[in-house]
CSV table of C-alpha atoms in Angstrom, one decimal:
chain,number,residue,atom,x,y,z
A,235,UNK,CA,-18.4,-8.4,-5.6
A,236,UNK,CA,-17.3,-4.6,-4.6
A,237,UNK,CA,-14.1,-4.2,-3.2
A,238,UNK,CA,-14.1,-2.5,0.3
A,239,UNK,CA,-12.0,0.3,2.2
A,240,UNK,CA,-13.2,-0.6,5.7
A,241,UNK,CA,-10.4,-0.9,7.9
A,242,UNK,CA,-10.2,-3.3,11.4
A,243,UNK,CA,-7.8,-4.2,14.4
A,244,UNK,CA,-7.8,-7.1,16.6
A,245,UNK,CA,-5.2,-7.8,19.4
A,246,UNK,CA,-5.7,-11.9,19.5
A,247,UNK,CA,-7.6,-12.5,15.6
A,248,UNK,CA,-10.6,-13.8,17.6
A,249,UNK,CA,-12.4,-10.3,18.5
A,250,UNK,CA,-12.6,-7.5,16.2
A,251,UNK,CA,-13.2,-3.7,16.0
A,252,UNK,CA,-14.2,-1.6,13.3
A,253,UNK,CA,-11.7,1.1,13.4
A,254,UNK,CA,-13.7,3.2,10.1
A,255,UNK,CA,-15.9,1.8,7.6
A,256,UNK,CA,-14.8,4.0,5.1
A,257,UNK,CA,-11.1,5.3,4.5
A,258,UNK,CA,-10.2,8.0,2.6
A,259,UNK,CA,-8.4,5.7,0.1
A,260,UNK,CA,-10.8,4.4,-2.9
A,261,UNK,CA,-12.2,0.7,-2.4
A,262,UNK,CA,-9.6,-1.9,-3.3
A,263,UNK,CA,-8.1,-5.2,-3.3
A,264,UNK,CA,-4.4,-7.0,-3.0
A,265,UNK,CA,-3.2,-3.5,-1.2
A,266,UNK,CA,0.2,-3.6,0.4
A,267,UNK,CA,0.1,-3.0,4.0
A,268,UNK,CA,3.2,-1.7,6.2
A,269,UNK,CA,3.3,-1.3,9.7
A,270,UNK,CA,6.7,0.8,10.2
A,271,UNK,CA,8.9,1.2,13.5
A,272,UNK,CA,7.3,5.0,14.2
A,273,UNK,CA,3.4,3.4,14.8
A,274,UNK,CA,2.4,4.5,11.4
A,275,UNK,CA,1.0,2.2,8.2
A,276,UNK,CA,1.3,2.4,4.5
A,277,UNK,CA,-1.2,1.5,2.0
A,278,UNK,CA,0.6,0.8,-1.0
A,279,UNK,CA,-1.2,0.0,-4.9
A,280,UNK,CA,-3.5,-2.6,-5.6
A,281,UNK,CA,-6.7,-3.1,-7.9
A,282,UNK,CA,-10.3,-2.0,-7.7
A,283,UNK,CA,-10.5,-5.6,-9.5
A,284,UNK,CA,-8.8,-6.8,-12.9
A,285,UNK,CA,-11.7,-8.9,-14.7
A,286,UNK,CA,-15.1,-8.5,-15.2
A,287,UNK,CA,-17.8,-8.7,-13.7
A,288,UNK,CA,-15.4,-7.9,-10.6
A,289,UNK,CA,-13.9,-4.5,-11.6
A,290,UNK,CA,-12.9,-2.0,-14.3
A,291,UNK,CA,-9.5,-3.2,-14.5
A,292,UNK,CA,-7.7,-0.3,-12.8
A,293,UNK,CA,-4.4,-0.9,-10.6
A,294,UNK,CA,-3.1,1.8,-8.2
A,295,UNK,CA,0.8,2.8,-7.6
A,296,UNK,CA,-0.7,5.7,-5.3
A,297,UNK,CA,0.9,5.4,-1.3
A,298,UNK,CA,-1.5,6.7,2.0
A,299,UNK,CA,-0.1,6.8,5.5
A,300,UNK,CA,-1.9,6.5,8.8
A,301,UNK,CA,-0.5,7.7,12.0
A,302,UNK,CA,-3.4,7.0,13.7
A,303,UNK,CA,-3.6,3.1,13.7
A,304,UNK,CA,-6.1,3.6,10.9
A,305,UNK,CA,-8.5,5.7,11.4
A,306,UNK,CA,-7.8,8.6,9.4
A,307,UNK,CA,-5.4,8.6,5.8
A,308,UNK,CA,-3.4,10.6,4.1
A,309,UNK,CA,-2.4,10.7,0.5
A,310,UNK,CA,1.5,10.3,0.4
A,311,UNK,CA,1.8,10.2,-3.7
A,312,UNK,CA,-0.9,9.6,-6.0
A,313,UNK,CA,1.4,8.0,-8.3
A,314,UNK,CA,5.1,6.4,-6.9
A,315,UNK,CA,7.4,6.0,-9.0
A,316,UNK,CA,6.5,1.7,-9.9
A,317,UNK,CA,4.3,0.6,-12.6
A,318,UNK,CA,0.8,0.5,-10.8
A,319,UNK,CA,0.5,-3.6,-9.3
A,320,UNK,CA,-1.6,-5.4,-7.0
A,321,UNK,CA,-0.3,-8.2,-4.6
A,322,UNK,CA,3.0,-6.2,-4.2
A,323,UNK,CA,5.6,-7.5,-1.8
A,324,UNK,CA,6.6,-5.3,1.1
A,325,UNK,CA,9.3,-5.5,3.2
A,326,UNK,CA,10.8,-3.4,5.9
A,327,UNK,CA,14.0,-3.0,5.1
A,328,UNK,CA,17.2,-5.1,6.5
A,329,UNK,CA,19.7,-2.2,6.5
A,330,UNK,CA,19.6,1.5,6.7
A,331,UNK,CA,17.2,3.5,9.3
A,332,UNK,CA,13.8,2.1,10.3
A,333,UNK,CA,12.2,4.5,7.7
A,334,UNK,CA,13.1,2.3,5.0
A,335,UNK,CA,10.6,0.3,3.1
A,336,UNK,CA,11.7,-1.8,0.3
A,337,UNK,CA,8.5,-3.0,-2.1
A,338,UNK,CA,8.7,-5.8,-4.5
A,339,UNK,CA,6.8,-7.9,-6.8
A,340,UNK,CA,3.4,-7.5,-7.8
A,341,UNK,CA,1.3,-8.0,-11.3
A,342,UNK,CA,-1.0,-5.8,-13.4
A,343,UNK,CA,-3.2,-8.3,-13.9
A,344,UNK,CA,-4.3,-11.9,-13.5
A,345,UNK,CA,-2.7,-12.6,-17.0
A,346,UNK,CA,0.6,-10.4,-16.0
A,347,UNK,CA,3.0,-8.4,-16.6
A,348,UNK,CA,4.4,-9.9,-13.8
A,349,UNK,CA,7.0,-7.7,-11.6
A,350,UNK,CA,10.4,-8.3,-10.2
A,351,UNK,CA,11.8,-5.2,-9.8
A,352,UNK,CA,12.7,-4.0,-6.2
A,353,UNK,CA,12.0,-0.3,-5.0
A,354,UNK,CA,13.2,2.0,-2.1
A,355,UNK,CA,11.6,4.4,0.1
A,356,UNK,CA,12.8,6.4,2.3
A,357,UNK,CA,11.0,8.8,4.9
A,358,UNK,CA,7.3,8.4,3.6
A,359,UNK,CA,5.5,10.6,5.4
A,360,UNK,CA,1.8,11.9,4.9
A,361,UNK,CA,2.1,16.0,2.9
A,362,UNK,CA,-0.3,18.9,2.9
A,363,UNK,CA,-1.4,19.2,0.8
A,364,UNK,CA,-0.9,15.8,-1.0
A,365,UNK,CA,2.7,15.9,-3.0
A,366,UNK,CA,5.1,13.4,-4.0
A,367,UNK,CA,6.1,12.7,-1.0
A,368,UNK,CA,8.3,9.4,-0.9
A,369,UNK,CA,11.4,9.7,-2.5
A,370,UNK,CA,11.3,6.1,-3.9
A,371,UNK,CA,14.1,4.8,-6.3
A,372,UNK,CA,14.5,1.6,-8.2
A,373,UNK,CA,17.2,-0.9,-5.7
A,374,UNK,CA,19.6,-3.0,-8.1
A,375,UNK,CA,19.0,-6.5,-8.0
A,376,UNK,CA,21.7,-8.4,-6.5
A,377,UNK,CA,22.5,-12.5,-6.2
């Protein structure tokens, strides 16, 4: 089964538009997807599928932004500063300004290693041309 990299909008969950069939980010499953305060998305990691005959076993740690609701993408970071993971955790975050994301979680694999680590970024924003552009950092863990 290939992954896809199609990307789609509905307002109710019952009608649906093709917004592009083909974003600029390679095919992939178990992305992260964050909607942030500004109108903008992040893609964040995933796999292009961990076992055959589904993939070649690669996961991503790179980050794309869309201002655009989708229909266009723009590489952030090809490689943030977390081990590469699908099914990632996102959250937007509970304190600081609204261009905090906090991403948690995740595995390389159906078998593991399994993630609990907690990152920060702050300001993502899509670069030209593509640069590190999120200054992430590793969040303590607190009870």
């Amino acid at each position: 089964m290939p992954w896809a990299q199609d990307v789609w909008r509905s307002a109710d969950g019952s009608k649906w538009e093709l917004v592009t069939p083909a974003a600029e980010w390679s095919p992939r499953a178990a992305a992260g997807l964050q909607f942030r305060p500004d109108g903008s998305m992040l893609l964040l990691g995933g796999s292009d599928g961990l076992l055959p005959p589904i993939g070649n076993g690669t996961v991503f740690n790179d980050v794309w932004v869309s201002t655009d609701l989708g229909a266009q993408w723009t590489l952030a970071t090809p490689a943030a500063p977390w081990a590469a993971r699908e099914g990632l955790q996102k959250l937007t975050a509970l304190y600081g300004d609204a261009n905090t994301v906090l991403l948690t979680a995740g595995e390389a694999g159906y078998f593991g290693p399994y993630f609990a680590d907690v990152w920060g970024a702050h300001h993502v924003h899509a670069s030209s041309p593509p640069s590190p552009a999120c200054s992430c950092q590793q969040q303590p863990a607190t009870s």
